[in-house]
XYZ file of C-alpha atoms in Angstrom:
695
model
C -4.290 -21.215 13.608
C -3.378 -18.854 10.803
C -3.780 -20.411 7.358
C -2.062 -18.682 4.440
C -3.818 -20.630 1.747
C -5.299 -20.089 -1.689
C -8.254 -22.478 -1.534
C -8.419 -22.837 -5.323
C -4.827 -24.058 -5.505
C -5.172 -26.189 -2.373
C -8.145 -28.021 -3.876
C -5.831 -29.118 -6.690
C -3.391 -30.591 -4.151
C -5.257 -33.361 -2.288
C -2.211 -34.600 -0.379
C -1.495 -31.132 1.100
C -5.181 -30.678 1.835
C -5.166 -34.006 3.657
C -2.212 -32.949 5.807
C -3.828 -29.629 6.732
C -6.960 -31.477 7.821
C -4.748 -33.785 9.884
C -3.043 -30.812 11.579
C -6.384 -29.135 12.281
C -7.703 -32.321 13.900
C -5.006 -32.253 16.607
C -6.435 -31.192 19.981
C -3.780 -32.719 22.232
C -1.356 -29.861 21.503
C -2.158 -26.140 21.463
C -1.494 -25.046 17.879
C -3.689 -21.927 17.969
C -0.701 -19.584 17.426
C 0.807 -21.629 14.585
C 0.903 -20.529 10.943
C 0.591 -22.752 7.879
C 1.688 -21.782 4.350
C 0.757 -23.685 1.191
C 2.965 -23.389 -1.920
C 5.107 -20.816 -0.147
C 7.799 -19.590 0.115
C 9.278 -19.659 -3.402
C 13.023 -19.531 -3.895
C 15.273 -18.918 -6.866
C 18.311 -21.216 -6.807
C 21.167 -21.446 -9.273
C 20.894 -25.246 -9.430
C 17.321 -25.006 -10.745
C 15.815 -23.375 -13.779
C 12.999 -21.177 -12.510
C 11.884 -21.445 -8.902
C 11.315 -23.964 -6.160
C 8.528 -23.727 -3.584
C 7.797 -25.284 -0.217
C 4.785 -27.563 -0.554
C 3.553 -26.987 2.996
C 5.262 -25.050 5.790
C 4.358 -25.052 9.503
C 5.821 -22.574 12.005
C 5.104 -22.106 15.706
C 7.004 -20.324 18.489
C 6.813 -23.478 20.638
C 7.201 -26.223 18.035
C 9.549 -24.650 15.514
C 9.527 -25.174 11.765
C 8.273 -28.172 9.813
C 8.892 -28.311 6.065
C 6.575 -30.802 4.383
C 6.478 -32.411 0.987
C 3.039 -33.973 0.556
C 2.621 -36.791 -1.963
C 0.200 -39.497 -2.847
C 1.435 -43.094 -2.518
C 4.247 -43.677 -5.009
C 3.092 -46.768 -6.886
C 5.805 -47.633 -9.337
C 8.877 -46.562 -7.267
C 10.111 -44.416 -10.143
C 13.762 -43.847 -9.256
C 13.834 -40.470 -11.041
C 10.870 -39.354 -8.971
C 12.641 -40.322 -5.747
C 15.852 -38.563 -6.818
C 13.928 -35.378 -7.727
C 12.076 -35.463 -4.401
C 15.308 -35.853 -2.438
C 16.999 -33.072 -4.401
C 14.105 -30.617 -4.002
C 13.844 -31.176 -0.265
C 17.623 -30.969 0.241
C 17.777 -27.593 -1.522
C 14.760 -26.202 0.348
C 16.115 -27.413 3.671
C 19.426 -25.699 2.958
C 17.861 -22.466 1.671
C 15.570 -21.994 4.663
C 18.358 -22.766 7.128
C 20.724 -20.333 5.392
C 18.098 -17.556 5.635
C 17.366 -18.135 9.299
C 20.954 -18.555 10.518
C 21.743 -15.002 9.335
C 19.215 -13.551 11.786
C 21.042 -12.801 15.017
C 17.947 -12.980 17.240
C 17.251 -16.543 16.024
C 20.755 -17.875 16.716
C 21.258 -20.039 19.812
C 24.916 -20.538 18.979
C 27.052 -19.668 15.977
C 25.737 -22.543 13.858
C 22.601 -23.429 15.792
C 19.092 -21.995 15.646
C 16.808 -21.375 18.612
C 14.180 -23.436 16.770
C 14.337 -26.856 15.187
C 13.736 -26.875 11.430
C 12.736 -30.383 10.299
C 12.029 -31.549 6.752
C 9.556 -34.416 6.230
C 7.609 -36.311 3.618
C 3.885 -36.885 4.191
C 2.354 -39.818 2.313
C -1.349 -39.314 1.720
C -3.389 -42.520 1.317
C -0.347 -44.780 1.804
C -0.169 -48.363 0.560
C 0.853 -50.718 3.326
C 3.146 -52.884 1.196
C 5.344 -49.993 0.037
C 8.424 -48.808 1.933
C 10.230 -45.513 1.464
C 13.702 -46.309 2.737
C 15.322 -44.610 -0.252
C 14.020 -41.170 0.772
C 16.567 -39.012 2.616
C 13.980 -37.558 4.969
C 11.628 -38.988 7.552
C 8.314 -40.225 6.199
C 4.966 -40.354 7.987
C 1.304 -40.809 7.159
C -0.739 -41.002 10.374
C -2.123 -38.543 12.907
C -0.265 -40.244 15.762
C 3.043 -39.922 13.918
C 2.340 -36.249 13.241
C 1.624 -35.519 16.925
C 4.917 -37.139 17.879
C 6.793 -35.205 15.187
C 5.380 -31.843 16.329
C 6.000 -32.629 19.997
C 9.605 -33.715 19.530
C 10.341 -30.664 17.384
C 9.766 -28.382 20.398
C 12.503 -26.247 21.928
C 12.471 -23.406 24.433
C 9.619 -21.181 23.180
C 10.580 -18.113 21.173
C 9.705 -14.723 22.605
C 7.012 -12.731 20.822
C 9.689 -10.550 19.225
C 11.719 -13.565 18.075
C 8.635 -15.185 16.591
C 7.802 -11.974 14.716
C 11.337 -11.989 13.323
C 10.983 -15.646 12.308
C 7.738 -14.963 10.442
C 9.171 -11.842 8.812
C 12.170 -13.859 7.580
C 10.018 -16.682 6.218
C 7.566 -14.282 4.570
C 10.258 -12.019 3.111
C 9.243 -8.794 4.873
C 12.317 -8.606 7.112
C 14.603 -5.724 6.289
C 12.168 -4.024 3.911
C 12.294 -0.889 6.069
C 15.833 -0.081 7.154
C 15.860 1.921 10.406
C 18.152 4.931 10.268
C 20.686 5.558 12.989
C 19.475 8.961 14.155
C 21.136 10.931 16.935
C 18.975 10.437 20.030
C 19.547 12.903 22.849
C 16.791 11.313 24.942
C 14.473 8.317 24.664
C 11.602 10.730 23.985
C 13.314 12.775 21.294
C 11.745 12.733 17.851
C 14.797 11.036 16.362
C 14.637 8.233 18.930
C 10.881 7.777 18.487
C 11.061 7.618 14.661
C 13.932 5.138 14.837
C 11.898 2.968 17.219
C 8.953 3.079 14.835
C 11.177 2.068 11.898
C 12.810 -0.688 13.944
C 9.521 -2.393 14.736
C 9.476 -5.765 12.988
C 6.941 -5.594 10.214
C 4.846 -8.700 9.650
C 2.197 -8.773 6.977
C -1.218 -9.257 8.551
C -3.459 -11.988 7.158
C -5.338 -9.636 4.814
C -2.074 -8.239 3.459
C -0.645 -11.724 2.942
C -3.714 -12.852 1.025
C -3.333 -9.789 -1.177
C 0.439 -10.067 -1.632
C 1.013 -13.800 -1.965
C -1.971 -15.003 -3.965
C -2.425 -13.916 -7.568
C -5.521 -15.295 -9.233
C -5.970 -16.175 -12.894
C -7.787 -12.969 -13.744
C -8.585 -9.522 -12.315
C -8.010 -8.638 -8.667
C -8.722 -5.509 -6.618
C -7.022 -4.604 -3.331
C -8.852 -1.921 -1.328
C -7.760 -0.009 1.730
C -7.080 3.365 3.264
C -3.939 5.383 2.686
C -1.241 3.735 4.783
C -2.722 0.231 4.689
C 0.310 -1.063 2.784
C -1.037 -1.223 -0.766
C 2.185 -0.138 -2.502
C 4.261 -2.573 -0.431
C 1.773 -5.353 -1.202
C 1.899 -4.673 -4.946
C 5.710 -4.612 -4.921
C 5.688 -7.918 -3.019
C 3.277 -9.347 -5.572
C 5.490 -8.295 -8.477
C 8.509 -9.977 -6.848
C 6.459 -13.131 -6.215
C 5.221 -13.324 -9.816
C 8.737 -12.692 -11.129
C 10.102 -15.548 -9.010
C 7.358 -17.942 -10.132
C 7.233 -16.835 -13.766
C 10.639 -15.358 -14.673
C 9.713 -15.006 -18.361
C 6.482 -13.097 -17.728
C 6.348 -9.390 -18.614
C 4.963 -7.454 -15.645
C 3.750 -3.867 -15.815
C 3.746 -1.758 -12.654
C 2.137 1.619 -13.276
C 1.435 4.530 -10.977
C 0.097 8.092 -10.957
C 2.655 10.077 -8.938
C 6.032 10.296 -10.696
C 7.965 10.474 -7.425
C 6.847 6.914 -6.573
C 9.265 5.325 -9.055
C 12.303 5.067 -6.761
C 10.250 3.657 -3.871
C 8.566 1.015 -6.028
C 11.813 -0.177 -7.625
C 13.532 -0.350 -4.234
C 10.692 -2.376 -2.690
C 10.539 -4.842 -5.596
C 14.309 -5.352 -5.427
C 14.303 -5.891 -1.656
C 11.444 -8.393 -1.772
C 13.008 -10.306 -4.655
C 16.385 -10.477 -2.900
C 14.702 -12.114 0.111
C 14.275 -15.215 -2.065
C 17.126 -14.921 -4.552
C 20.823 -14.126 -4.526
C 20.547 -11.812 -7.524
C 18.548 -8.757 -8.603
C 15.342 -8.951 -10.645
C 15.503 -8.992 -14.439
C 14.431 -5.436 -15.270
C 13.863 -6.399 -18.894
C 10.801 -8.268 -17.621
C 9.531 -5.802 -15.007
C 8.310 -2.512 -16.488
C 7.831 0.278 -13.916
C 6.095 2.964 -15.955
C 4.297 6.209 -15.282
C 0.740 6.106 -16.609
C 1.061 8.751 -19.345
C 4.765 9.240 -19.963
C 6.342 11.950 -22.096
C 9.440 12.977 -24.016
C 11.849 12.239 -21.167
C 9.806 9.640 -19.272
C 8.480 6.318 -20.504
C 4.820 5.662 -19.801
C 2.130 3.073 -20.432
C 0.300 5.314 -22.889
C 3.404 6.504 -24.767
C 4.861 2.984 -24.986
C 1.560 1.546 -26.223
C 1.515 4.162 -28.983
C 5.117 3.332 -29.906
C 4.487 -0.431 -29.943
C 1.515 0.026 -32.270
C 3.009 2.731 -34.550
C 0.441 5.280 -33.391
C 1.188 8.985 -33.085
C 0.619 9.916 -29.402
C -1.532 12.906 -28.524
C 0.333 15.511 -26.474
C -1.021 17.142 -23.340
C -1.799 20.548 -24.836
C -3.824 19.010 -27.674
C -5.697 16.700 -25.294
C -6.479 19.593 -22.943
C -7.870 21.681 -25.777
C -10.263 18.864 -26.697
C -11.186 17.620 -23.202
C -9.902 20.066 -20.566
C -11.773 18.291 -17.739
C -9.825 15.018 -18.199
C -7.241 15.025 -20.997
C -5.703 11.699 -19.933
C -9.047 9.912 -20.151
C -9.446 11.358 -23.636
C -6.109 10.065 -24.983
C -6.717 6.629 -23.444
C -10.227 6.484 -24.878
C -8.831 7.252 -28.310
C -6.274 4.440 -27.986
C -8.677 1.843 -26.552
C -10.765 2.051 -29.735
C -7.863 0.649 -31.780
C -6.555 -2.891 -32.235
C -3.576 -3.085 -29.897
C -0.800 -5.604 -29.354
C -0.730 -7.407 -26.024
C 2.420 -6.265 -24.212
C 2.154 -7.689 -20.688
C 1.368 -10.936 -18.901
C 0.329 -8.992 -15.790
C -0.564 -5.365 -15.186
C -0.288 -3.938 -11.666
C -1.932 -0.532 -11.098
C -0.985 1.499 -8.029
C -2.929 4.607 -6.916
C -5.703 3.319 -9.154
C -8.328 5.609 -7.626
C -6.672 8.446 -9.561
C -6.914 6.785 -12.977
C -9.782 7.481 -15.374
C -11.860 4.495 -16.573
C -10.275 4.452 -20.015
C -6.812 3.910 -18.535
C -8.108 0.776 -16.788
C -9.519 -0.334 -20.127
C -6.224 0.371 -21.875
C -4.260 -1.690 -19.343
C -6.734 -4.565 -19.651
C -6.400 -4.472 -23.432
C -2.586 -4.589 -23.209
C -2.644 -7.565 -20.800
C -3.204 -11.291 -21.292
C -6.298 -12.973 -19.861
C -7.546 -9.936 -17.899
C -4.667 -10.336 -15.404
C -5.023 -6.809 -14.094
C -4.410 -6.144 -10.384
C -5.217 -2.714 -9.013
C -4.837 -1.133 -5.580
C -7.665 1.246 -4.857
C -7.992 3.711 -2.014
C -11.625 3.529 -0.916
C -11.433 7.049 0.398
C -9.174 9.112 -1.795
C -9.630 10.562 -5.253
C -8.057 12.695 -3.880
C -11.106 11.770 -1.720
C -13.986 9.941 -3.416
C -16.388 8.356 -0.963
C -18.197 6.192 -3.510
C -17.218 2.528 -3.733
C -15.864 1.675 -7.176
C -18.059 -0.347 -9.533
C -15.631 -2.595 -11.422
C -18.192 -3.380 -14.142
C -18.613 0.270 -15.101
C -14.883 0.946 -14.744
C -13.831 -1.646 -17.342
C -16.883 -1.269 -19.583
C -18.450 -3.766 -21.979
C -17.274 -5.745 -24.990
C -18.787 -5.576 -28.473
C -21.440 -8.137 -27.466
C -22.583 -6.017 -24.523
C -20.998 -8.208 -21.831
C -18.990 -6.652 -19.010
C -15.244 -7.028 -19.569
C -14.686 -7.551 -15.840
C -17.294 -8.532 -13.278
C -16.605 -9.926 -9.815
C -18.741 -12.998 -9.224
C -18.547 -13.022 -5.437
C -17.511 -16.684 -5.196
C -13.758 -15.946 -4.960
C -12.730 -14.006 -1.852
C -9.350 -13.256 -3.458
C -10.930 -11.190 -6.246
C -11.692 -8.223 -4.009
C -9.571 -7.958 -0.861
C -10.249 -5.256 1.742
C -7.441 -4.093 4.059
C -8.889 -2.848 7.338
C -5.712 -1.801 9.157
C -3.789 1.421 8.638
C -0.074 1.104 9.418
C 1.202 4.517 8.369
C -0.718 6.926 10.592
C -1.169 7.054 14.347
C -4.834 6.501 15.189
C -5.525 10.093 16.258
C -3.974 11.516 13.078
C -6.102 9.230 10.906
C -9.314 10.063 12.790
C -8.451 13.754 12.483
C -7.991 13.321 8.719
C -11.483 11.824 8.477
C -13.025 14.519 10.675
C -11.554 17.330 8.574
C -11.895 15.529 5.231
C -15.605 14.843 5.706
C -16.289 18.104 7.511
C -17.723 16.239 10.511
C -17.480 19.302 12.763
C -18.162 21.896 10.073
C -19.767 24.910 11.772
C -22.725 24.830 9.369
C -23.682 21.539 11.077
C -23.954 19.815 7.694
C -21.051 17.508 6.885
C -19.512 18.002 3.473
C -19.214 14.329 2.501
C -20.894 11.195 3.743
C -20.328 7.466 3.659
C -23.353 5.599 2.441
C -23.620 2.783 4.992
C -22.402 1.301 8.258
C -20.773 -1.450 6.194
C -18.669 1.139 4.390
C -17.431 2.581 7.696
C -16.631 -0.917 8.943
C -14.782 -1.828 5.728
C -12.469 1.104 6.486
C -11.656 -0.285 9.925
C -14.012 1.861 12.028
C -16.674 0.873 14.557
C -20.189 2.285 14.303
C -21.171 2.805 17.938
C -24.502 4.434 17.147
C -26.640 5.125 14.079
C -27.633 3.292 10.896
C -26.313 5.769 8.272
C -29.832 6.684 7.140
C -30.564 10.372 6.569
C -31.095 12.149 9.883
C -29.514 9.372 11.938
C -27.327 10.444 14.869
C -23.993 8.738 14.192
C -21.106 7.949 16.526
C -18.005 6.469 14.872
C -14.785 5.371 16.585
C -11.605 3.611 15.523
C -10.322 0.618 17.510
C -6.665 0.550 18.536
C -6.049 -2.771 16.797
C -6.713 -1.254 13.353
C -3.861 1.223 13.783
C -0.180 0.614 14.635
C -0.087 0.013 18.381
C 3.481 1.244 18.898
C 2.684 4.552 17.203
C -0.484 4.926 19.257
C 1.453 4.517 22.492
C 4.258 6.860 21.455
C 2.385 9.553 19.566
C -1.265 9.925 20.531
C -0.718 13.021 22.640
C 1.555 14.654 20.097
C 0.535 13.354 16.676
C -1.438 16.415 15.422
C -0.827 20.091 16.209
C -2.562 23.184 14.869
C -1.206 26.767 14.896
C -2.766 29.988 13.605
C -0.767 33.081 12.573
C -1.410 36.661 11.510
C 0.644 36.763 8.309
C 2.344 34.596 5.741
C 5.789 35.712 6.906
C 5.005 34.846 10.516
C 3.672 31.414 9.474
C 6.742 30.635 7.359
C 9.215 31.734 10.001
C 7.518 29.640 12.690
C 7.357 26.563 10.444
C 11.024 26.902 9.468
C 12.042 27.349 13.113
C 9.974 24.272 14.099
C 11.720 22.230 11.385
C 15.135 23.328 12.648
C 14.049 22.296 16.154
C 12.952 18.884 14.807
C 16.388 18.380 13.297
C 18.027 19.360 16.593
C 15.716 16.768 18.196
C 17.179 13.980 16.083
C 15.198 13.958 12.830
C 17.070 13.994 9.536
C 16.104 16.691 7.040
C 14.709 14.047 4.680
C 12.359 12.868 7.460
C 10.423 16.107 6.997
C 8.075 17.306 4.240
C 6.265 20.640 3.898
C 3.008 20.412 1.936
C 1.486 23.679 0.760
C -2.290 23.681 0.276
C -2.446 27.291 -0.918
C -1.857 27.177 -4.675
C -1.969 30.974 -4.906
C 1.009 31.516 -2.658
C 3.112 28.358 -2.948
C 6.064 30.190 -4.468
C 6.095 32.790 -1.685
C 5.761 30.139 1.038
C 8.600 28.015 -0.263
C 10.878 30.958 -0.981
C 10.666 32.226 2.599
C 10.874 28.768 4.218
C 13.827 27.595 2.106
C 15.723 30.839 2.793
C 15.085 30.542 6.527
C 16.180 26.884 6.531
C 19.320 27.745 4.603
C 20.181 30.345 7.235
C 19.925 27.508 9.767
C 22.255 25.299 7.694
C 19.521 23.049 6.253
C 18.920 22.460 2.548
C 15.527 21.985 0.919
C 14.342 20.039 -2.142
C 11.568 21.980 -3.894
C 9.508 19.583 -5.993
C 7.682 22.523 -7.564
C 10.848 23.560 -9.379
C 12.100 20.017 -10.101
C 12.214 18.817 -13.743
C 8.990 17.367 -15.122
C 10.551 13.901 -15.385
C 11.706 13.894 -11.726
C 11.030 10.531 -10.040
C 12.350 11.363 -6.551
C 10.411 12.571 -3.497
C 13.235 12.672 -0.949
C 16.840 13.808 -1.231
C 19.331 13.012 1.528
C 19.889 15.922 3.934
C 17.102 17.970 2.305
C 13.647 18.930 3.585
C 11.043 18.196 0.889
C 8.827 21.120 -0.217
C 5.826 19.975 -2.243
C 2.257 20.492 -3.354
C -0.326 17.909 -2.344
C -0.469 16.528 -5.885
C 3.244 15.722 -5.913
C 3.075 14.347 -2.361
C 0.396 11.755 -3.169
C 1.534 8.192 -2.752
C 4.531 9.236 -0.656
C 5.093 9.365 3.087
C 7.506 10.773 5.624
C 8.041 10.981 9.382
C 6.960 14.568 10.004
C 4.614 16.601 7.797
C 4.025 20.345 7.961
C 0.774 21.323 6.215
C 0.857 25.042 5.480
C -1.734 27.427 4.061
C -4.715 25.580 5.545
C -6.674 28.853 5.515
C -7.034 28.410 1.744
C -9.046 25.249 2.474
C -11.303 26.978 4.991
C -11.804 30.039 2.802
C -14.089 27.610 0.994
C -14.745 25.154 3.797
C -17.672 23.393 2.099
C -15.511 22.490 -0.900
C -15.056 18.785 -1.346
C -11.888 19.345 -3.370
C -10.306 21.446 -0.643
C -11.279 19.000 2.117
C -9.842 16.203 -0.007
C -6.455 17.879 -0.167
C -6.311 18.278 3.607
C -7.236 14.621 4.174
C -4.520 13.457 1.804
C -1.889 15.745 3.311
C -2.504 14.479 6.857
C -2.271 10.847 5.754
C 1.256 11.367 4.335
C 2.719 11.286 7.865
C 4.277 8.361 9.738
C 4.334 10.215 13.019
C 3.806 13.969 13.390
C 1.419 16.371 11.645
C 1.601 20.137 12.116
C -1.138 22.201 10.444
C -0.712 25.951 10.051
C -2.623 28.836 8.510
C -3.475 32.520 8.676
C -6.344 34.449 10.189
C -9.968 33.579 10.821
C -10.115 30.867 8.153
C -7.293 28.967 9.868
C -9.092 29.377 13.182
C -12.082 27.532 11.681
C -9.828 24.523 11.177
C -8.620 24.727 14.767
C -12.220 24.890 16.020
C -13.029 21.633 14.187
C -9.971 19.905 15.648
C -10.844 21.140 19.133
C -14.378 19.737 18.770
C -12.923 16.366 17.770
C -10.659 16.351 20.827
C -13.593 17.375 23.082
C -15.510 14.354 21.730
C -12.609 12.064 22.693
C -11.515 11.493 19.071
C -14.916 10.156 18.011
C -16.834 11.250 14.925
C -20.246 12.402 16.175
C -22.617 13.883 13.608
C -26.061 13.831 12.050
C -26.096 11.886 8.781
C -27.092 14.206 5.936
C -29.291 13.058 3.104
C -27.749 12.271 -0.258
C -29.581 15.309 -1.639
C -27.851 17.646 0.852
C -24.426 16.314 -0.063
C -25.162 16.394 -3.798
C -26.218 20.032 -3.483
C -22.831 20.899 -2.005
C -21.108 19.001 -4.822
C -23.114 20.821 -7.478
C -22.389 24.253 -6.007
C -18.676 23.535 -5.859
C -18.680 22.022 -9.353
C -20.173 25.251 -10.773
C -17.408 27.308 -9.146
C -14.715 24.884 -10.334
C -16.075 24.979 -13.888
C -15.926 28.794 -13.891
C -12.323 28.749 -12.659
C -11.377 26.150 -15.311
C -13.014 28.225 -18.029
C -11.099 31.343 -16.946
C -7.875 29.329 -16.824
C -8.387 28.100 -20.377
C -8.988 31.624 -21.668
C -5.864 32.956 -19.930
C -3.886 29.999 -21.274
C -4.839 30.980 -24.812
C -3.230 34.376 -24.180
C 0.048 32.630 -23.466
C 0.272 33.508 -19.777
C 1.839 31.128 -17.289
C -0.128 29.588 -14.436
C 1.761 31.830 -12.028
C 0.854 34.957 -14.023
C -2.744 33.795 -14.045
C -2.818 33.349 -10.280
C -1.250 36.748 -9.695
C -3.899 38.391 -11.842
C -6.796 36.430 -10.363
C -5.837 36.749 -6.702
C -4.108 39.218 -4.445
C -0.920 37.972 -2.815
C -1.039 37.513 0.974
C 0.795 39.966 3.117
């Protein structure tokens, strides 16, 4: 039986706890597939101020829906209490029915559901001399009565698909992803496959529900790979808080500017699942982390609220070129600041410097900071975050935030990846870590078997100690099964070319073929990994696409305050930094030779990992010459090993040595860049002078 329960809140509700124990004690009926929800769902209704929640909800594909109100024995027969109880249950009964009857697959007839939905009152510790005839709903208190109630609520069992739709409707995830009506020439065309993927009913898994539905009275971290649903979970959490606490000020902040539209759309959709109106955007603040002249941000708004002159980017870079944003936040954290938010929600938190965490905590009441953290992306940082060091210490030397380990909701790990087909995700790890690097020393390592397992992998062999022979695989159940069945053979392709022109022409032609095969232009993104030649790549590709009647949206030439990643009927052209946090059906990763020109570089491997994990379905990697062929060799080795990661675990010293060598090179490049910047040259001029253009 699936229990969607916050134990802390349940312990404060003895009558509901008693009913759950009663349900769990039943062995006469098979309830193993049932789901129980405590204090959920919440609804906004015009007849109430604030929100109304279901005390306890039971759903099962065989035994339907039971809506419970759990109370202790009512001693004094307070008439107002009885009236309030009747009113609450009447509204909830009506709201749930009205939601379900709109779902075509759940309709038996025009005004009849395929499942019975019954509302009841459970009296915990009843007093024998008290009757409850003035309640409008059936009342029970014993195990025998409960068994009879569940049994008589049965109807013809729902199919697996119908039950998924029922759960999605109850949980508010139905309709979050709207499948597009793509032209499908055949059942196996790309348009048909992507539409099938989008049409799959999305149910939150148990880990996601614990993360989305339960907000604790303090800090909370949600960890998982790219594609594990962190942004959707945070948007769901914002909607939930806004329903429960409509007067609370909620901050939602993010790193990638192009995330804004997605986040606002998700929050609105989730909120509208439980309300007939839109959220109050005066209470929900979706802000970029830094902000600027044309874009509000957490930092800029905090300066404004406290009458502090903000530090601009050029000044910050001149003082701390390695991390200007950390510098401006550090400067602000030292000051006495007004509290601005009741909750702060941080998306893409792996990309934020420690002082931004500290700033958000300082702007928020009671440490109610929730952050989603990619365990494996900074753009790819393989060290597990230490929350104590991240948030620092107070003036007395005590840690501002420290997980105690006694509350499982403080630090939730998401093991499943829903965005990427399994083979694409395994390929991203193989290339990102350099598992099949021809030097036979992997570029990055995970520190323990537990870390691999927390990311949803299985350690078949090895103990992660230096010199250990490791074999790592990924089980099907931790990746989307429909995608695995539709895409495994075709999810990642690699092509090598002799020149930049040849690469661009082939990529553009492949995109035009994709569109002929049923994809929309906005289903496709081109991510360039070669910073030296991005302008040349995009110029040739966009011209070739235009000749084929397809428009492109070049994020590299978009205004600095742009908050959009996709434009209807346009193929997106982007760098990896502007692609972060976003996703699309088909991704073309071009210029991969620039990664393998310096194949031991952690930074370069990181970019490739992140680019691959932007895709819902198809990944095509392209590059030029011998360096691109090195990438193909690594992919071929992975395929030969049946998509398993097989390697010898390097020592920490070996990996640190690689990091140090790369850091020295990066520091030299940064120093040169700063000197050129002082001369007033643009970044493009700098790159032209530093590097020869490809031919």
